[in-house]
Every structure is written in structure tokens, then in C-alpha cells.
PDB file of C-alpha atoms in Angstrom:
ATOM      1  CA  UNK A   1      15.536 -14.547  53.483  1.00 68.00           C
ATOM      2  CA  UNK A   2      18.718 -15.121  51.507  1.00 88.00           C
ATOM      3  CA  UNK A   3      19.370 -12.583  48.805  1.00 93.00           C
ATOM      4  CA  UNK A   4      19.484 -13.785  45.217  1.00 96.00           C
ATOM      5  CA  UNK A   5      20.818 -12.092  42.118  1.00 97.00           C
ATOM      6  CA  UNK A   6      18.325 -11.596  39.267  1.00 97.00           C
ATOM      7  CA  UNK A   7      17.927 -14.388  36.726  1.00 98.00           C
ATOM      8  CA  UNK A   8      15.672 -14.729  33.691  1.00 98.00           C
ATOM      9  CA  UNK A   9      13.398 -17.742  33.958  1.00 97.00           C
ATOM     10  CA  UNK A  10      11.985 -16.683  30.585  1.00 98.00           C
ATOM     11  CA  UNK A  11      14.228 -14.448  28.466  1.00 98.00           C
ATOM     12  CA  UNK A  12      13.052 -12.074  25.756  1.00 98.00           C
ATOM     13  CA  UNK A  13      12.057 -13.516  22.386  1.00 97.00           C
ATOM     14  CA  UNK A  14      12.629 -11.737  19.080  1.00 96.00           C
ATOM     15  CA  UNK A  15       9.512 -10.289  17.449  1.00 95.00           C
ATOM     16  CA  UNK A  16       8.504  -9.754  13.831  1.00 88.00           C
ATOM     17  CA  UNK A  17       5.616  -7.273  13.591  1.00 90.00           C
ATOM     18  CA  UNK A  18       3.644  -5.823  10.732  1.00 87.00           C
ATOM     19  CA  UNK A  19       3.846  -2.039  10.476  1.00 88.00           C
ATOM     20  CA  UNK A  20       0.930  -0.509  12.370  1.00 88.00           C
ATOM     21  CA  UNK A  21       0.383  -3.560  14.578  1.00 90.00           C
ATOM     22  CA  UNK A  22       1.343  -4.029  18.229  1.00 94.00           C
ATOM     23  CA  UNK A  23       4.667  -5.513  19.332  1.00 96.00           C
ATOM     24  CA  UNK A  24       5.137  -7.081  22.768  1.00 98.00           C
ATOM     25  CA  UNK A  25       8.299  -8.105  24.593  1.00 98.00           C
ATOM     26  CA  UNK A  26       7.918 -10.154  27.763  1.00 98.00           C
ATOM     27  CA  UNK A  27      10.386 -11.657  30.231  1.00 98.00           C
ATOM     28  CA  UNK A  28      10.031 -13.502  33.547  1.00 98.00           C
ATOM     29  CA  UNK A  29      12.513 -12.589  36.256  1.00 98.00           C
ATOM     30  CA  UNK A  30      13.358 -14.048  39.660  1.00 97.00           C
ATOM     31  CA  UNK A  31      15.547 -12.534  42.377  1.00 96.00           C
ATOM     32  CA  UNK A  32      15.499 -11.164  45.921  1.00 96.00           C
ATOM     33  CA  UNK A  33      15.116  -8.371  46.768  1.00 96.00           C
ATOM     34  CA  UNK A  34      12.720  -7.748  43.876  1.00 96.00           C
ATOM     35  CA  UNK A  35      14.896  -6.415  41.050  1.00 97.00           C
ATOM     36  CA  UNK A  36      14.545  -3.011  39.441  1.00 97.00           C
ATOM     37  CA  UNK A  37      13.924  -3.257  35.713  1.00 98.00           C
ATOM     38  CA  UNK A  38      15.139  -0.991  32.907  1.00 97.00           C
ATOM     39  CA  UNK A  39      14.574  -1.214  29.148  1.00 98.00           C
ATOM     40  CA  UNK A  40      16.879  -0.125  26.316  1.00 98.00           C
ATOM     41  CA  UNK A  41      16.721   0.042  22.521  1.00 96.00           C
ATOM     42  CA  UNK A  42      20.084  -0.024  20.793  1.00 95.00           C
ATOM     43  CA  UNK A  43      21.679   1.068  24.058  1.00 93.00           C
ATOM     44  CA  UNK A  44      19.347   4.007  24.701  1.00 94.00           C
ATOM     45  CA  UNK A  45      17.062   4.064  27.752  1.00 95.00           C
ATOM     46  CA  UNK A  46      13.400   3.514  26.904  1.00 95.00           C
ATOM     47  CA  UNK A  47      10.561   5.332  28.620  1.00 91.00           C
ATOM     48  CA  UNK A  48       7.263   7.002  27.797  1.00 87.00           C
ATOM     49  CA  UNK A  49       9.259  10.179  27.195  1.00 88.00           C
ATOM     50  CA  UNK A  50      11.709   8.645  24.710  1.00 89.00           C
ATOM     51  CA  UNK A  51       9.131   6.398  23.011  1.00 91.00           C
ATOM     52  CA  UNK A  52       5.648   7.968  23.168  1.00 91.00           C
ATOM     53  CA  UNK A  53       2.865   5.445  23.639  1.00 93.00           C
ATOM     54  CA  UNK A  54       5.096   2.677  24.980  1.00 95.00           C
ATOM     55  CA  UNK A  55       3.596   0.641  27.834  1.00 96.00           C
ATOM     56  CA  UNK A  56       6.048  -0.721  30.416  1.00 96.00           C
ATOM     57  CA  UNK A  57       5.041  -2.897  33.360  1.00 96.00           C
ATOM     58  CA  UNK A  58       6.647  -5.196  35.940  1.00 97.00           C
ATOM     59  CA  UNK A  59       4.515  -7.252  38.324  1.00 96.00           C
ATOM     60  CA  UNK A  60       4.895 -10.647  40.013  1.00 96.00           C
ATOM     61  CA  UNK A  61       8.166 -11.272  38.230  1.00 96.00           C
ATOM     62  CA  UNK A  62       6.720 -10.565  34.782  1.00 98.00           C
ATOM     63  CA  UNK A  63       8.201  -7.663  32.831  1.00 98.00           C
ATOM     64  CA  UNK A  64       6.429  -6.448  29.721  1.00 98.00           C
ATOM     65  CA  UNK A  65       7.013  -3.784  27.096  1.00 98.00           C
ATOM     66  CA  UNK A  66       4.274  -3.057  24.554  1.00 98.00           C
ATOM     67  CA  UNK A  67       4.494  -0.746  21.542  1.00 97.00           C
ATOM     68  CA  UNK A  68       0.846  -0.351  20.448  1.00 96.00           C
ATOM     69  CA  UNK A  69       1.541   0.661  16.840  1.00 94.00           C
ATOM     70  CA  UNK A  70       5.011   0.006  15.471  1.00 95.00           C
ATOM     71  CA  UNK A  71       6.784   1.768  12.634  1.00 93.00           C
ATOM     72  CA  UNK A  72       9.967   0.834  10.813  1.00 90.00           C
ATOM     73  CA  UNK A  73      11.829   3.261  13.097  1.00 93.00           C
ATOM     74  CA  UNK A  74      11.032   0.982  16.053  1.00 95.00           C
ATOM     75  CA  UNK A  75      13.108  -1.869  14.619  1.00 96.00           C
ATOM     76  CA  UNK A  76      16.249  -2.658  16.605  1.00 96.00           C
ATOM     77  CA  UNK A  77      17.765  -4.529  19.556  1.00 98.00           C
ATOM     78  CA  UNK A  78      15.729  -4.374  22.754  1.00 98.00           C
ATOM     79  CA  UNK A  79      17.378  -5.139  26.090  1.00 98.00           C
ATOM     80  CA  UNK A  80      15.904  -5.581  29.538  1.00 98.00           C
ATOM     81  CA  UNK A  81      18.168  -5.176  32.560  1.00 98.00           C
ATOM     82  CA  UNK A  82      17.209  -6.464  36.009  1.00 98.00           C
ATOM     83  CA  UNK A  83      19.221  -5.227  39.014  1.00 98.00           C
ATOM     84  CA  UNK A  84      19.204  -5.718  42.785  1.00 97.00           C
ATOM     85  CA  UNK A  85      21.781  -5.573  45.570  1.00 95.00           C
ATOM     86  CA  UNK A  86      23.119  -9.031  44.673  1.00 95.00           C
ATOM     87  CA  UNK A  87      23.766  -8.429  40.996  1.00 97.00           C
ATOM     88  CA  UNK A  88      22.221  -7.860  37.610  1.00 97.00           C
ATOM     89  CA  UNK A  89      21.154  -9.758  34.499  1.00 98.00           C
ATOM     90  CA  UNK A  90      20.230  -8.759  30.964  1.00 98.00           C
ATOM     91  CA  UNK A  91      18.287 -10.268  28.095  1.00 98.00           C
ATOM     92  CA  UNK A  92      18.243  -8.981  24.506  1.00 98.00           C
ATOM     93  CA  UNK A  93      16.023  -9.642  21.481  1.00 98.00           C
ATOM     94  CA  UNK A  94      15.342  -8.113  18.077  1.00 97.00           C
ATOM     95  CA  UNK A  95      12.276  -6.297  16.792  1.00 97.00           C
ATOM     96  CA  UNK A  96      11.829  -6.422  13.026  1.00 93.00           C
ATOM     97  CA  UNK A  97       9.044  -4.271  11.584  1.00 92.00           C
ATOM     98  CA  UNK A  98       7.915  -5.245   8.095  1.00 88.00           C
ATOM     99  CA  UNK A  99       5.551  -3.703   5.560  1.00 84.00           C
ATOM    100  CA  UNK A 100       4.235  -7.084   4.476  1.00 84.00           C
ATOM    101  CA  UNK A 101       3.573 -10.526   5.921  1.00 81.00           C
ATOM    102  CA  UNK A 102       3.623 -13.731   3.861  1.00 83.00           C
ATOM    103  CA  UNK A 103       0.423 -15.773   3.568  1.00 89.00           C
ATOM    104  CA  UNK A 104      -0.137 -18.473   6.148  1.00 89.00           C
ATOM    105  CA  UNK A 105      -2.870 -20.693   7.578  1.00 88.00           C
ATOM    106  CA  UNK A 106      -3.362 -19.288  11.099  1.00 80.00           C
ATOM    107  CA  UNK A 107      -6.027 -21.601  12.548  1.00 71.00           C
ATOM    108  CA  UNK A 108      -5.700 -24.972  10.815  1.00 70.00           C
ATOM    109  CA  UNK A 109      -3.264 -26.955   8.745  1.00 73.00           C
ATOM    110  CA  UNK A 110      -5.291 -26.124   5.639  1.00 88.00           C
ATOM    111  CA  UNK A 111      -7.728 -28.100   3.521  1.00 95.00           C
ATOM    112  CA  UNK A 112      -9.175 -31.400   4.760  1.00 94.00           C
ATOM    113  CA  UNK A 113      -9.898 -34.530   2.709  1.00 96.00           C
ATOM    114  CA  UNK A 114     -13.572 -35.100   1.883  1.00 96.00           C
ATOM    115  CA  UNK A 115     -15.762 -37.940   0.659  1.00 97.00           C
ATOM    116  CA  UNK A 116     -19.206 -37.154  -0.760  1.00 97.00           C
ATOM    117  CA  UNK A 117     -21.899 -38.878  -2.778  1.00 96.00           C
ATOM    118  CA  UNK A 118     -22.385 -37.996  -6.415  1.00 96.00           C
ATOM    119  CA  UNK A 119     -24.917 -35.196  -6.805  1.00 95.00           C
ATOM    120  CA  UNK A 120     -24.137 -33.546  -3.458  1.00 96.00           C
ATOM    121  CA  UNK A 121     -22.635 -30.079  -3.113  1.00 97.00           C
ATOM    122  CA  UNK A 122     -19.091 -29.759  -1.749  1.00 98.00           C
ATOM    123  CA  UNK A 123     -17.472 -26.918   0.191  1.00 98.00           C
ATOM    124  CA  UNK A 124     -13.687 -26.726   0.555  1.00 97.00           C
ATOM    125  CA  UNK A 125     -12.373 -23.894   2.702  1.00 96.00           C
ATOM    126  CA  UNK A 126      -9.382 -22.659   4.681  1.00 95.00           C
ATOM    127  CA  UNK A 127      -8.443 -19.544   6.639  1.00 94.00           C
ATOM    128  CA  UNK A 128      -5.597 -17.472   5.191  1.00 94.00           C
ATOM    129  CA  UNK A 129      -3.786 -14.457   6.644  1.00 91.00           C
ATOM    130  CA  UNK A 130      -1.196 -12.166   5.073  1.00 89.00           C
ATOM    131  CA  UNK A 131      -0.504  -8.535   4.232  1.00 84.00           C
ATOM    132  CA  UNK A 132      -1.168  -7.227   1.713  1.00 87.00           C
ATOM    133  CA  UNK A 133      -4.191  -9.466   1.197  1.00 90.00           C
ATOM    134  CA  UNK A 134      -3.076 -12.523  -0.770  1.00 94.00           C
ATOM    135  CA  UNK A 135      -4.421 -13.476  -4.172  1.00 96.00           C
ATOM    136  CA  UNK A 136      -6.059 -16.907  -3.940  1.00 97.00           C
ATOM    137  CA  UNK A 137      -6.077 -19.485  -6.747  1.00 98.00           C
ATOM    138  CA  UNK A 138      -7.687 -22.931  -6.773  1.00 98.00           C
ATOM    139  CA  UNK A 139      -6.563 -25.971  -8.769  1.00 98.00           C
ATOM    140  CA  UNK A 140      -7.769 -29.494  -9.396  1.00 97.00           C
ATOM    141  CA  UNK A 141      -4.696 -31.567 -10.251  1.00 95.00           C
ATOM    142  CA  UNK A 142      -2.888 -29.298 -12.759  1.00 85.00           C
ATOM    143  CA  UNK A 143      -5.958 -27.375 -13.900  1.00 95.00           C
ATOM    144  CA  UNK A 144      -6.764 -23.893 -12.636  1.00 97.00           C
ATOM    145  CA  UNK A 145     -10.365 -23.522 -11.513  1.00 97.00           C
ATOM    146  CA  UNK A 146     -12.259 -20.466 -12.735  1.00 96.00           C
ATOM    147  CA  UNK A 147     -15.253 -19.256 -10.775  1.00 96.00           C
ATOM    148  CA  UNK A 148     -18.529 -20.237 -12.469  1.00 96.00           C
ATOM    149  CA  UNK A 149     -22.033 -21.434 -11.680  1.00 94.00           C
ATOM    150  CA  UNK A 150     -20.658 -24.936 -11.105  1.00 95.00           C
ATOM    151  CA  UNK A 151     -17.530 -23.885  -9.175  1.00 97.00           C
ATOM    152  CA  UNK A 152     -18.055 -20.827  -6.955  1.00 98.00           C
ATOM    153  CA  UNK A 153     -14.883 -19.211  -5.569  1.00 98.00           C
ATOM    154  CA  UNK A 154     -14.874 -16.590  -2.798  1.00 98.00           C
ATOM    155  CA  UNK A 155     -12.289 -15.048  -0.456  1.00 97.00           C
ATOM    156  CA  UNK A 156     -13.765 -12.831   2.257  1.00 95.00           C
ATOM    157  CA  UNK A 157     -12.589 -11.892   5.751  1.00 91.00           C
ATOM    158  CA  UNK A 158      -9.639 -14.266   5.462  1.00 92.00           C
ATOM    159  CA  UNK A 159     -11.751 -17.291   4.492  1.00 94.00           C
ATOM    160  CA  UNK A 160     -11.025 -18.877   1.098  1.00 97.00           C
ATOM    161  CA  UNK A 161     -13.863 -21.064  -0.140  1.00 97.00           C
ATOM    162  CA  UNK A 162     -14.580 -23.257  -3.149  1.00 98.00           C
ATOM    163  CA  UNK A 163     -18.130 -24.562  -3.558  1.00 98.00           C
ATOM    164  CA  UNK A 164     -18.855 -27.291  -6.109  1.00 98.00           C
ATOM    165  CA  UNK A 165     -22.584 -26.954  -6.725  1.00 97.00           C
ATOM    166  CA  UNK A 166     -23.068 -30.585  -7.735  1.00 97.00           C
ATOM    167  CA  UNK A 167     -20.249 -33.118  -7.464  1.00 97.00           C
ATOM    168  CA  UNK A 168     -19.725 -35.830 -10.077  1.00 95.00           C
ATOM    169  CA  UNK A 169     -17.324 -38.759 -10.179  1.00 94.00           C
ATOM    170  CA  UNK A 170     -14.914 -36.943 -12.508  1.00 94.00           C
ATOM    171  CA  UNK A 171     -14.542 -34.178  -9.884  1.00 96.00           C
ATOM    172  CA  UNK A 172     -12.611 -36.613  -7.666  1.00 97.00           C
ATOM    173  CA  UNK A 173      -8.948 -35.740  -7.276  1.00 97.00           C
ATOM    174  CA  UNK A 174      -6.457 -33.458  -5.558  1.00 98.00           C
ATOM    175  CA  UNK A 175      -7.615 -29.898  -4.905  1.00 98.00           C
ATOM    176  CA  UNK A 176      -5.082 -27.186  -4.071  1.00 98.00           C
ATOM    177  CA  UNK A 177      -5.549 -23.664  -2.737  1.00 97.00           C
ATOM    178  CA  UNK A 178      -2.600 -21.302  -3.295  1.00 97.00           C
ATOM    179  CA  UNK A 179      -2.287 -17.879  -1.633  1.00 96.00           C
ATOM    180  CA  UNK A 180       0.304 -15.390  -2.895  1.00 96.00           C
ATOM    181  CA  UNK A 181       1.399 -11.853  -2.078  1.00 92.00           C
ATOM    182  CA  UNK A 182       4.650  -9.924  -2.485  1.00 87.00           C
ATOM    183  CA  UNK A 183       6.044 -11.470   0.705  1.00 86.00           C
ATOM    184  CA  UNK A 184       5.618 -15.085  -0.353  1.00 91.00           C
ATOM    185  CA  UNK A 185       3.323 -17.937  -1.280  1.00 94.00           C
ATOM    186  CA  UNK A 186       1.743 -20.876   0.511  1.00 94.00           C
ATOM    187  CA  UNK A 187      -0.360 -23.818  -0.644  1.00 95.00           C
ATOM    188  CA  UNK A 188      -2.574 -26.455   0.913  1.00 96.00           C
ATOM    189  CA  UNK A 189      -4.077 -29.537  -0.742  1.00 96.00           C
ATOM    190  CA  UNK A 190      -6.703 -32.161  -0.038  1.00 97.00           C
ATOM    191  CA  UNK A 191      -8.261 -35.114  -1.833  1.00 98.00           C
ATOM    192  CA  UNK A 192     -11.915 -35.164  -2.830  1.00 98.00           C
ATOM    193  CA  UNK A 193     -13.538 -38.546  -3.415  1.00 97.00           C
ATOM    194  CA  UNK A 194     -16.967 -38.574  -5.064  1.00 97.00           C
ATOM    195  CA  UNK A 195     -18.792 -41.895  -4.625  1.00 94.00           C
ATOM    196  CA  UNK A 196     -21.046 -43.114  -7.419  1.00 86.00           C
ATOM    197  CA  UNK A 197     -24.783 -42.872  -6.900  1.00 74.00           C
ATOM    198  CA  UNK A 198     -26.395 -43.542 -10.261  1.00 55.00           C
ATOM    199  CA  UNK A 199     -26.503 -46.722 -12.331  1.00 48.00           C
ATOM    200  CA  UNK A 200     -25.547 -46.812 -16.005  1.00 49.00           C
ATOM    201  CA  UNK A 201     -28.226 -45.724 -18.476  1.00 48.00           C
ATOM    202  CA  UNK A 202     -28.240 -44.912 -22.137  1.00 38.00           C
ATOM    203  CA  UNK A 203     -29.348 -41.319 -21.579  1.00 42.00           C
ATOM    204  CA  UNK A 204     -26.457 -38.852 -21.194  1.00 45.00           C
ATOM    205  CA  UNK A 205     -25.975 -35.131 -20.774  1.00 48.00           C
ATOM    206  CA  UNK A 206     -23.040 -32.723 -20.957  1.00 46.00           C
ATOM    207  CA  UNK A 207     -21.579 -30.613 -18.169  1.00 52.00           C
ATOM    208  CA  UNK A 208     -18.545 -28.362 -17.763  1.00 53.00           C
ATOM    209  CA  UNK A 209     -15.768 -29.831 -15.625  1.00 53.00           C
ATOM    210  CA  UNK A 210     -12.434 -28.532 -14.411  1.00 54.00           C
ATOM    211  CA  UNK A 211     -10.083 -30.617 -16.535  1.00 52.00           C
ATOM    212  CA  UNK A 212     -12.172 -30.565 -19.718  1.00 49.00           C
ATOM    213  CA  UNK A 213     -14.623 -28.021 -21.034  1.00 41.00           C
ATOM    214  CA  UNK A 214     -17.230 -30.665 -21.897  1.00 38.00           C
ATOM    215  CA  UNK A 215     -17.458 -34.260 -20.740  1.00 39.00           C
ATOM    216  CA  UNK A 216     -20.059 -36.973 -21.070  1.00 38.00           C
ATOM    217  CA  UNK A 217     -21.498 -38.340 -17.873  1.00 41.00           C
ATOM    218  CA  UNK A 218     -24.207 -40.717 -16.831  1.00 41.00           C
ATOM    219  CA  UNK A 219     -27.733 -39.582 -16.037  1.00 39.00           C
ATOM    220  CA  UNK A 220     -30.658 -41.555 -14.754  1.00 40.00           C
TER     221      UNK A 220
END
């Protein structure tokens, strides 16, 4: 079989990792004979002796380096070198270790529009990640929503949730969830449409809403 110098079919990609989390570098390499692989950080050879806990593997053309729990000292330029009798190739990427991660929506694009019938309960929710744990605030239009019996706000295990116990027509509008920590801020919005259910009657009652403390609304 004809010899072939090493080439990277998938080079290294730079990594941003939260302090204490795992960081993984991976590259795919072709070449014949099978190349020998070496790793370096800022020009220094990497091994289990020089970086305790590091996991280095190379199988079926896939080279991987895993640092199970990174610290700021692990930040730097990481290089993989592949060598055989026909030549050598290198690929380099950066590892940046941070103490904080900005909020983001890891599983979905955020809140989804909803249409409900007047009198029904409504749940708006979205998954949020970030470190340190973000502070979550809800708004309807330009009004901040405070947690109450009518509007229940929770944020547990990365799930931000707003429950409107009983929706009324005046609750229709744009709802926004904002997550903030020292690394940044992110927001997601949706539109809630509450369809009318009751016909007009002379009897009325009062109820707290988001935009006004007390409003008058129809009651059968």
C-alpha cells in the first residue's frame, strides 16, 4: 500500500470550559503507516506525568485529549502532532477556562407563543443554563411581574416557569423572561393570546393584573 503523510480530516477546535468542568480536544487523522501522535500545551509535551488526570487516546484515526476537571492554569494553546515515515502534520487550538458562563437557552429557542381560553391556567417556561446561577425576571410588555397567588414564578433545576392561575383577556400580550448573571444577560419573549369566553353582564369584580393593580373585568 502506498505510504501517505498524515493529514487532519478534522482539526482541533478551540474550547471554552467552565472551571471544574471537563474539556475535550478531538481530531481525526488519516495517513499510512498509522501516524504516531503527540500532544503539547504551549510547546511543552503533555502526558499523564506532566498533567495528572489527563486522558489521551488514539484509535481508528480519532485522537482525543480529555482534562476531567480544568482549572485556570490549564488555559493555553494545545497542539497535536501526527508523524509517520512520510511526514508530519500539526493542528492547534485554544483552551479558555472561565469562572463564569453567561446565561443561555440550551435545549430550545426559548418561550413559545400560546393561545388559551379565558379562565384557563397558563404555564410559560424555558430552560436556562449559566454559572453562577442566573437571576430570572419576568415581564409583560414593560411591566415587571412579581410572584403572587395569581402569577407564580419559580426557577428550579434550570427550568424557569411562570404560571398564570387564571387567564383573562387583559393578560394577553408579550411576555419576556430575562436571565442575568455577572457574565451576561439573555432574554426570550412570546405572545400570549387569551380568547374571550364570557358574555357581557352587569355584574363585575376586581382582580390584580400585571399592568395595573386593580382592573374591572366581566363576570358571568
